[in-house]
Amino acid sequence: MKLFRLTCILFAACFLAACSVPQYVNVPVDYAPKLNFNRAKTTIVVINHYMPDSARNRNKRVLATFKAAAYTAINNAAVQLHALPGVKVVQLVDSVNFTANTDSVKFLANKYKASYVLAFEDFKGETKLQQDYYNGVPSVYRVSVVKTSFTLYEANGIYFKRLNGEAEINDNNPYGNASSLLAHGGPLFDAIRNSALDALKDYLPYTDYHDRPLYANGDQLSSSVELIKAGKFDKAFQLLNPLIDGPDPKLASRAAYNLAVVYEAQGDIEAALDVAKISNQKQPNDFAKAIIVDLMKE
């Protein structure tokens, strides 16, 4: 009986070691703006083109909340643009007397000697399906999001660019339209601010955070995990890089994946994507597939 019990314990230990739960690291990734305003000193006029439809919704409280939500998006966009070097913002939206501006873009640009006019167009709430990975296993769930839209006009009023943003509402209640979302309050306004940031993301520096699983099976991979968590990326690279060309395809694949996380943490998205693809080529795995999808969006 004792021998049988000992055998069971050893079997369980081996099973747990083989199926060890991956460790996670929170990776902050800093992104520089993809686009820059092309003058040393740029003036941007911020206006509103949006008005809630009072014919369809006559509830004054809901209409007032719609306006407040729109102003939240507009004001956050103005604040973020004003923080950019060399950018001056003229905010023409009144939070009290909230109306849609009907002046021409060319007139406003001439009046304020502006290079651009940014107009807030609309926002809406909706639900959609989202896929995420936990311990390498994909799961699909429904989330509520807010979408905002802006138009960035050049001073001549002829050329323009649509700027669309989206942000998840961090709330457990599955609302599906703007009216019901507004009635819920706080989480919506946070999402609107984030959605405005997302609309302007090409012009703003920002930091994104990813919870990345790491392979920790074996001494070498475990050591790399500790180094990555400690932010010692150069040492993690020195440990992982030789393993990629080793004879064990499983170890090579996992080392390449961990190295992809190292590159991402250092902000080298192109190198991270290349190594993540190598990981999946050495031996297909869900961790590499998931990070490849994310990196291709970045």
Short mmCIF file of C-alpha atoms in Angstrom, two decimals:
data_model
loop_
_atom_site.label_atom_id
_atom_site.label_comp_id
_atom_site.label_asym_id
_atom_site.label_seq_id
_atom_site.Cartn_x
_atom_site.Cartn_y
_atom_site.Cartn_z
CA MET A 1 0.00 0.00 0.00
CA LYS A 2 2.80 2.42 0.88
CA LEU A 3 4.55 1.62 -2.39
CA PHE A 4 1.32 2.23 -4.30
CA ARG A 5 0.81 5.56 -2.53
CA LEU A 6 4.39 6.63 -3.27
CA THR A 7 3.91 5.73 -6.94
CA CYS A 8 0.74 7.83 -7.08
CA ILE A 9 2.50 10.81 -5.51
CA LEU A 10 5.37 10.58 -7.99
CA PHE A 11 2.94 10.27 -10.88
CA ALA A 12 1.00 13.32 -9.69
CA ALA A 13 4.21 15.32 -9.29
CA CYS A 14 5.35 14.41 -12.79
CA PHE A 15 1.92 15.23 -14.21
CA LEU A 16 1.84 18.64 -12.53
CA ALA A 17 5.37 19.39 -13.70
CA ALA A 18 4.47 18.49 -17.26
CA CYS A 19 1.29 20.61 -17.13
CA SER A 20 2.60 23.48 -15.04
CA VAL A 21 0.53 26.63 -15.14
CA PRO A 22 2.30 29.35 -17.12
CA GLN A 23 3.49 32.43 -15.30
CA TYR A 24 2.35 35.85 -16.48
CA VAL A 25 4.15 39.14 -16.93
CA ASN A 26 2.54 42.55 -17.47
CA VAL A 27 4.27 44.12 -20.45
CA PRO A 28 4.06 47.91 -20.85
CA VAL A 29 4.67 48.90 -24.47
CA ASP A 30 5.36 52.55 -25.32
CA TYR A 31 4.30 53.73 -28.74
CA ALA A 32 5.46 56.88 -30.48
CA PRO A 33 2.94 58.75 -32.67
CA LYS A 34 2.61 57.30 -36.16
CA LEU A 35 1.71 60.71 -37.59
CA ASN A 36 2.88 64.21 -36.73
CA PHE A 37 1.37 67.58 -37.50
CA ASN A 38 3.57 69.04 -40.20
CA ARG A 39 4.27 72.51 -38.84
CA ALA A 40 6.51 73.65 -36.01
CA LYS A 41 3.58 75.53 -34.52
CA THR A 42 0.16 74.10 -35.29
CA THR A 43 -3.21 75.54 -34.26
CA ILE A 44 -6.20 73.18 -34.19
CA VAL A 45 -9.76 74.42 -33.76
CA VAL A 46 -12.01 71.90 -32.01
CA ILE A 47 -15.74 72.05 -32.82
CA ASN A 48 -18.89 69.96 -32.47
CA HIS A 49 -21.07 68.65 -35.29
CA TYR A 50 -23.14 66.31 -33.10
CA MET A 51 -26.62 66.82 -31.68
CA PRO A 52 -28.80 64.09 -30.17
CA ASP A 53 -32.06 63.45 -31.98
CA SER A 54 -34.73 65.12 -29.81
CA ALA A 55 -37.50 63.90 -32.13
CA ARG A 56 -36.69 60.26 -31.34
CA ASN A 57 -35.92 60.78 -27.66
CA ARG A 58 -37.80 63.53 -25.82
CA ASN A 59 -36.56 62.64 -22.35
CA LYS A 60 -34.72 65.81 -21.28
CA ARG A 61 -32.55 63.98 -18.78
CA VAL A 62 -31.37 61.47 -21.38
CA LEU A 63 -30.75 64.25 -23.94
CA ALA A 64 -28.70 66.17 -21.39
CA THR A 65 -26.66 63.04 -20.65
CA PHE A 66 -26.07 62.50 -24.38
CA LYS A 67 -24.69 66.03 -24.64
CA ALA A 68 -22.54 65.58 -21.54
CA ALA A 69 -21.11 62.36 -22.95
CA ALA A 70 -20.31 64.02 -26.28
CA TYR A 71 -18.64 66.95 -24.51
CA THR A 72 -16.56 64.49 -22.49
CA ALA A 73 -15.16 62.99 -25.71
CA ILE A 74 -14.56 66.41 -27.27
CA ASN A 75 -12.86 67.89 -24.23
CA ASN A 76 -10.59 64.87 -23.75
CA ALA A 77 -9.52 65.09 -27.40
CA ALA A 78 -8.74 68.79 -26.98
CA VAL A 79 -6.71 68.21 -23.80
CA GLN A 80 -4.64 65.44 -25.40
CA LEU A 81 -3.89 67.46 -28.55
CA HIS A 82 -2.93 70.51 -26.51
CA ALA A 83 -0.34 68.40 -24.68
CA LEU A 84 1.54 67.72 -27.93
CA PRO A 85 4.69 69.81 -28.51
CA GLY A 86 4.04 72.83 -30.73
CA VAL A 87 0.26 72.33 -30.82
CA LYS A 88 -2.19 75.07 -29.78
CA VAL A 89 -5.86 74.15 -29.38
CA VAL A 90 -8.82 76.52 -29.68
CA GLN A 91 -11.76 74.79 -27.96
CA LEU A 92 -15.06 76.21 -29.26
CA VAL A 93 -17.41 73.74 -27.59
CA ASP A 94 -19.48 75.08 -24.68
CA SER A 95 -20.41 72.46 -22.10
CA VAL A 96 -23.39 74.53 -20.88
CA ASN A 97 -24.84 75.77 -24.17
CA PHE A 98 -24.00 72.63 -26.12
CA THR A 99 -24.82 73.16 -29.80
CA ALA A 100 -23.63 72.00 -33.21
CA ASN A 101 -21.28 74.42 -35.00
CA THR A 102 -22.51 75.31 -38.50
CA ASP A 103 -19.65 77.61 -39.56
CA SER A 104 -17.58 76.51 -42.54
CA VAL A 105 -14.20 74.92 -41.87
CA LYS A 106 -12.45 77.47 -44.09
CA PHE A 107 -14.04 80.37 -42.17
CA LEU A 108 -12.99 78.95 -38.79
CA ALA A 109 -9.45 78.23 -39.98
CA ASN A 110 -9.06 81.78 -41.30
CA LYS A 111 -10.56 83.34 -38.18
CA TYR A 112 -8.23 81.53 -35.77
CA LYS A 113 -5.26 81.18 -38.14
CA ALA A 114 -5.53 77.42 -37.73
CA SER A 115 -3.95 74.63 -39.74
CA TYR A 116 -6.69 72.12 -38.89
CA VAL A 117 -10.26 71.90 -37.63
CA LEU A 118 -11.24 68.83 -35.61
CA ALA A 119 -14.99 68.14 -35.57
CA PHE A 120 -16.73 65.66 -33.29
CA GLU A 121 -19.32 63.79 -35.35
CA ASP A 122 -21.07 61.07 -33.35
CA PHE A 123 -20.89 58.29 -30.79
CA LYS A 124 -22.81 55.10 -30.18
CA GLY A 125 -22.84 52.10 -27.91
CA GLU A 126 -23.06 48.50 -29.05
CA THR A 127 -22.17 44.96 -28.07
CA LYS A 128 -19.80 42.65 -29.92
CA LEU A 129 -18.01 39.35 -29.55
CA GLN A 130 -14.43 39.37 -28.26
CA GLN A 131 -11.86 36.57 -28.23
CA ASP A 132 -9.19 36.24 -25.59
CA TYR A 133 -6.76 33.58 -24.40
CA TYR A 134 -6.39 32.17 -20.90
CA ASN A 135 -3.60 29.65 -20.35
CA GLY A 136 -3.42 29.32 -24.12
CA VAL A 137 -7.10 28.37 -24.44
CA PRO A 138 -9.24 30.71 -26.58
CA SER A 139 -12.54 31.95 -25.14
CA VAL A 140 -15.24 34.07 -26.80
CA TYR A 141 -17.40 36.46 -24.81
CA ARG A 142 -19.67 39.44 -25.36
CA VAL A 143 -18.56 42.98 -24.43
CA SER A 144 -20.16 46.44 -24.54
CA VAL A 145 -18.19 49.13 -26.36
CA VAL A 146 -18.46 52.82 -27.19
CA LYS A 147 -17.49 54.07 -30.64
CA THR A 148 -16.70 57.73 -31.34
CA SER A 149 -16.04 59.46 -34.64
CA PHE A 150 -14.21 62.69 -35.47
CA THR A 151 -13.27 64.42 -38.73
CA LEU A 152 -9.91 66.18 -39.02
CA TYR A 153 -10.13 68.87 -41.71
CA GLU A 154 -7.28 70.74 -43.30
CA ALA A 155 -7.61 74.53 -43.31
CA ASN A 156 -8.97 74.65 -46.85
CA GLY A 157 -12.00 72.58 -45.81
CA ILE A 158 -11.56 70.29 -48.80
CA TYR A 159 -9.23 67.59 -47.52
CA PHE A 160 -10.14 65.64 -44.41
CA LYS A 161 -9.55 62.40 -42.53
CA ARG A 162 -12.04 60.29 -40.57
CA LEU A 163 -10.85 59.36 -37.09
CA ASN A 164 -12.76 56.52 -35.41
CA GLY A 165 -12.19 55.23 -31.90
CA GLU A 166 -13.50 52.39 -29.79
CA ALA A 167 -13.23 51.46 -26.11
CA GLU A 168 -14.71 48.73 -23.97
CA ILE A 169 -17.08 49.63 -21.15
CA ASN A 170 -15.69 48.06 -18.01
CA ASP A 171 -19.00 46.95 -16.61
CA ASN A 172 -20.83 43.64 -16.25
CA ASN A 173 -24.19 44.84 -17.53
CA PRO A 174 -24.67 43.91 -21.22
CA TYR A 175 -26.31 47.05 -22.60
CA GLY A 176 -26.66 47.24 -26.35
CA ASN A 177 -27.54 50.83 -27.30
CA ALA A 178 -26.50 54.36 -26.44
CA SER A 179 -29.67 55.28 -24.51
CA SER A 180 -29.42 52.37 -22.07
CA LEU A 181 -25.66 52.83 -21.77
CA LEU A 182 -26.09 56.45 -20.82
CA ALA A 183 -28.58 55.60 -18.14
CA HIS A 184 -25.89 53.50 -16.47
CA GLY A 185 -23.53 56.45 -15.95
CA GLY A 186 -19.89 56.22 -14.82
CA PRO A 187 -18.37 53.35 -16.81
CA LEU A 188 -19.72 54.82 -20.04
CA PHE A 189 -17.99 58.17 -19.56
CA ASP A 190 -14.68 56.45 -18.86
CA ALA A 191 -15.14 54.48 -22.07
CA ILE A 192 -15.95 57.65 -24.04
CA ARG A 193 -12.72 59.29 -22.87
CA ASN A 194 -10.76 56.20 -23.89
CA SER A 195 -12.60 55.98 -27.20
CA ALA A 196 -11.62 59.58 -28.00
CA LEU A 197 -8.00 58.66 -27.24
CA ASP A 198 -8.30 55.67 -29.54
CA ALA A 199 -9.63 57.90 -32.33
CA LEU A 200 -6.54 60.11 -32.03
CA LYS A 201 -4.09 57.27 -31.41
CA ASP A 202 -2.07 57.86 -34.59
CA TYR A 203 -1.17 61.37 -33.36
CA LEU A 204 -0.56 60.60 -29.67
CA PRO A 205 2.19 58.75 -27.79
CA TYR A 206 0.67 56.11 -25.57
CA THR A 207 1.40 53.09 -23.43
CA ASP A 208 -0.47 49.81 -23.77
CA TYR A 209 -0.33 46.92 -21.31
CA HIS A 210 -0.48 43.21 -22.11
CA ASP A 211 -0.64 40.30 -19.69
CA ARG A 212 1.57 37.79 -21.45
CA PRO A 213 1.88 34.15 -20.37
CA LEU A 214 5.43 32.81 -20.29
CA TYR A 215 6.70 29.28 -20.68
CA ALA A 216 8.45 28.25 -17.47
CA ASN A 217 8.95 24.51 -18.03
CA GLY A 218 12.56 23.54 -17.37
CA ASP A 219 15.45 25.32 -15.69
CA GLN A 220 16.42 27.52 -18.61
CA LEU A 221 12.90 28.74 -19.32
CA SER A 222 12.21 29.27 -15.61
CA SER A 223 15.36 31.36 -15.35
CA SER A 224 14.27 33.42 -18.36
CA VAL A 225 10.90 34.10 -16.71
CA GLU A 226 12.57 35.44 -13.57
CA LEU A 227 14.83 37.68 -15.67
CA ILE A 228 11.91 39.00 -17.72
CA LYS A 229 9.87 39.74 -14.59
CA ALA A 230 12.88 41.59 -13.16
CA GLY A 231 13.23 43.66 -16.34
CA LYS A 232 16.65 42.18 -17.11
CA PHE A 233 15.91 41.82 -20.81
CA ASP A 234 19.53 41.68 -22.03
CA LYS A 235 20.27 38.70 -19.77
CA ALA A 236 17.00 37.03 -20.80
CA PHE A 237 18.02 37.46 -24.44
CA GLN A 238 21.44 35.89 -23.79
CA LEU A 239 19.74 32.89 -22.20
CA LEU A 240 16.93 32.39 -24.73
CA ASN A 241 18.56 33.20 -28.07
CA PRO A 242 20.88 30.13 -28.22
CA LEU A 243 17.93 27.82 -27.46
CA ILE A 244 16.06 28.82 -30.62
CA ASP A 245 18.47 26.92 -32.87
CA GLY A 246 18.76 23.96 -30.51
CA PRO A 247 17.85 20.34 -31.42
CA ASP A 248 14.68 20.24 -29.29
CA PRO A 249 11.85 21.84 -31.34
CA LYS A 250 9.55 22.13 -28.32
CA LEU A 251 12.16 23.96 -26.25
CA ALA A 252 13.14 26.08 -29.26
CA SER A 253 9.51 27.08 -29.85
CA ARG A 254 8.95 28.04 -26.22
CA ALA A 255 12.24 29.94 -26.00
CA ALA A 256 11.34 31.87 -29.16
CA TYR A 257 7.95 32.77 -27.70
CA ASN A 258 9.47 34.03 -24.44
CA LEU A 259 11.95 36.03 -26.51
CA ALA A 260 9.06 37.56 -28.46
CA VAL A 261 7.71 38.85 -25.13
CA VAL A 262 11.17 40.30 -24.37
CA TYR A 263 11.22 42.20 -27.66
CA GLU A 264 7.67 43.46 -27.12
CA ALA A 265 8.57 44.71 -23.65
CA GLN A 266 11.44 46.66 -25.21
CA GLY A 267 9.14 48.20 -27.82
CA ASP A 268 10.63 46.36 -30.81
CA ILE A 269 7.35 45.16 -32.31
CA GLU A 270 8.86 44.06 -35.63
CA ALA A 271 11.44 41.80 -33.94
CA ALA A 272 8.77 40.45 -31.56
CA LEU A 273 6.56 39.51 -34.49
CA ASP A 274 9.42 37.81 -36.35
CA VAL A 275 10.40 35.68 -33.34
CA ALA A 276 6.77 34.84 -32.51
CA LYS A 277 6.38 33.48 -36.05
CA ILE A 278 9.55 31.41 -35.57
CA SER A 279 8.04 30.01 -32.36
CA ASN A 280 4.92 28.92 -34.20
CA GLN A 281 7.00 27.43 -37.04
CA LYS A 282 9.18 25.41 -34.68
CA GLN A 283 6.08 23.99 -33.01
CA PRO A 284 2.56 25.46 -33.36
CA ASN A 285 1.30 26.82 -30.03
CA ASP A 286 -1.57 29.00 -28.84
CA PHE A 287 0.65 31.51 -27.03
CA ALA A 288 2.51 32.37 -30.23
CA LYS A 289 -0.70 32.50 -32.26
CA ALA A 290 -2.28 34.92 -29.79
CA ILE A 291 0.71 37.29 -29.62
CA ILE A 292 1.08 37.26 -33.42
CA VAL A 293 -2.53 38.50 -33.77
CA ASP A 294 -1.88 41.29 -31.25
CA LEU A 295 1.47 42.31 -32.73
CA MET A 296 0.07 42.53 -36.25
CA LYS A 297 -2.43 45.11 -34.98
CA GLU A 298 0.30 47.24 -33.37
#
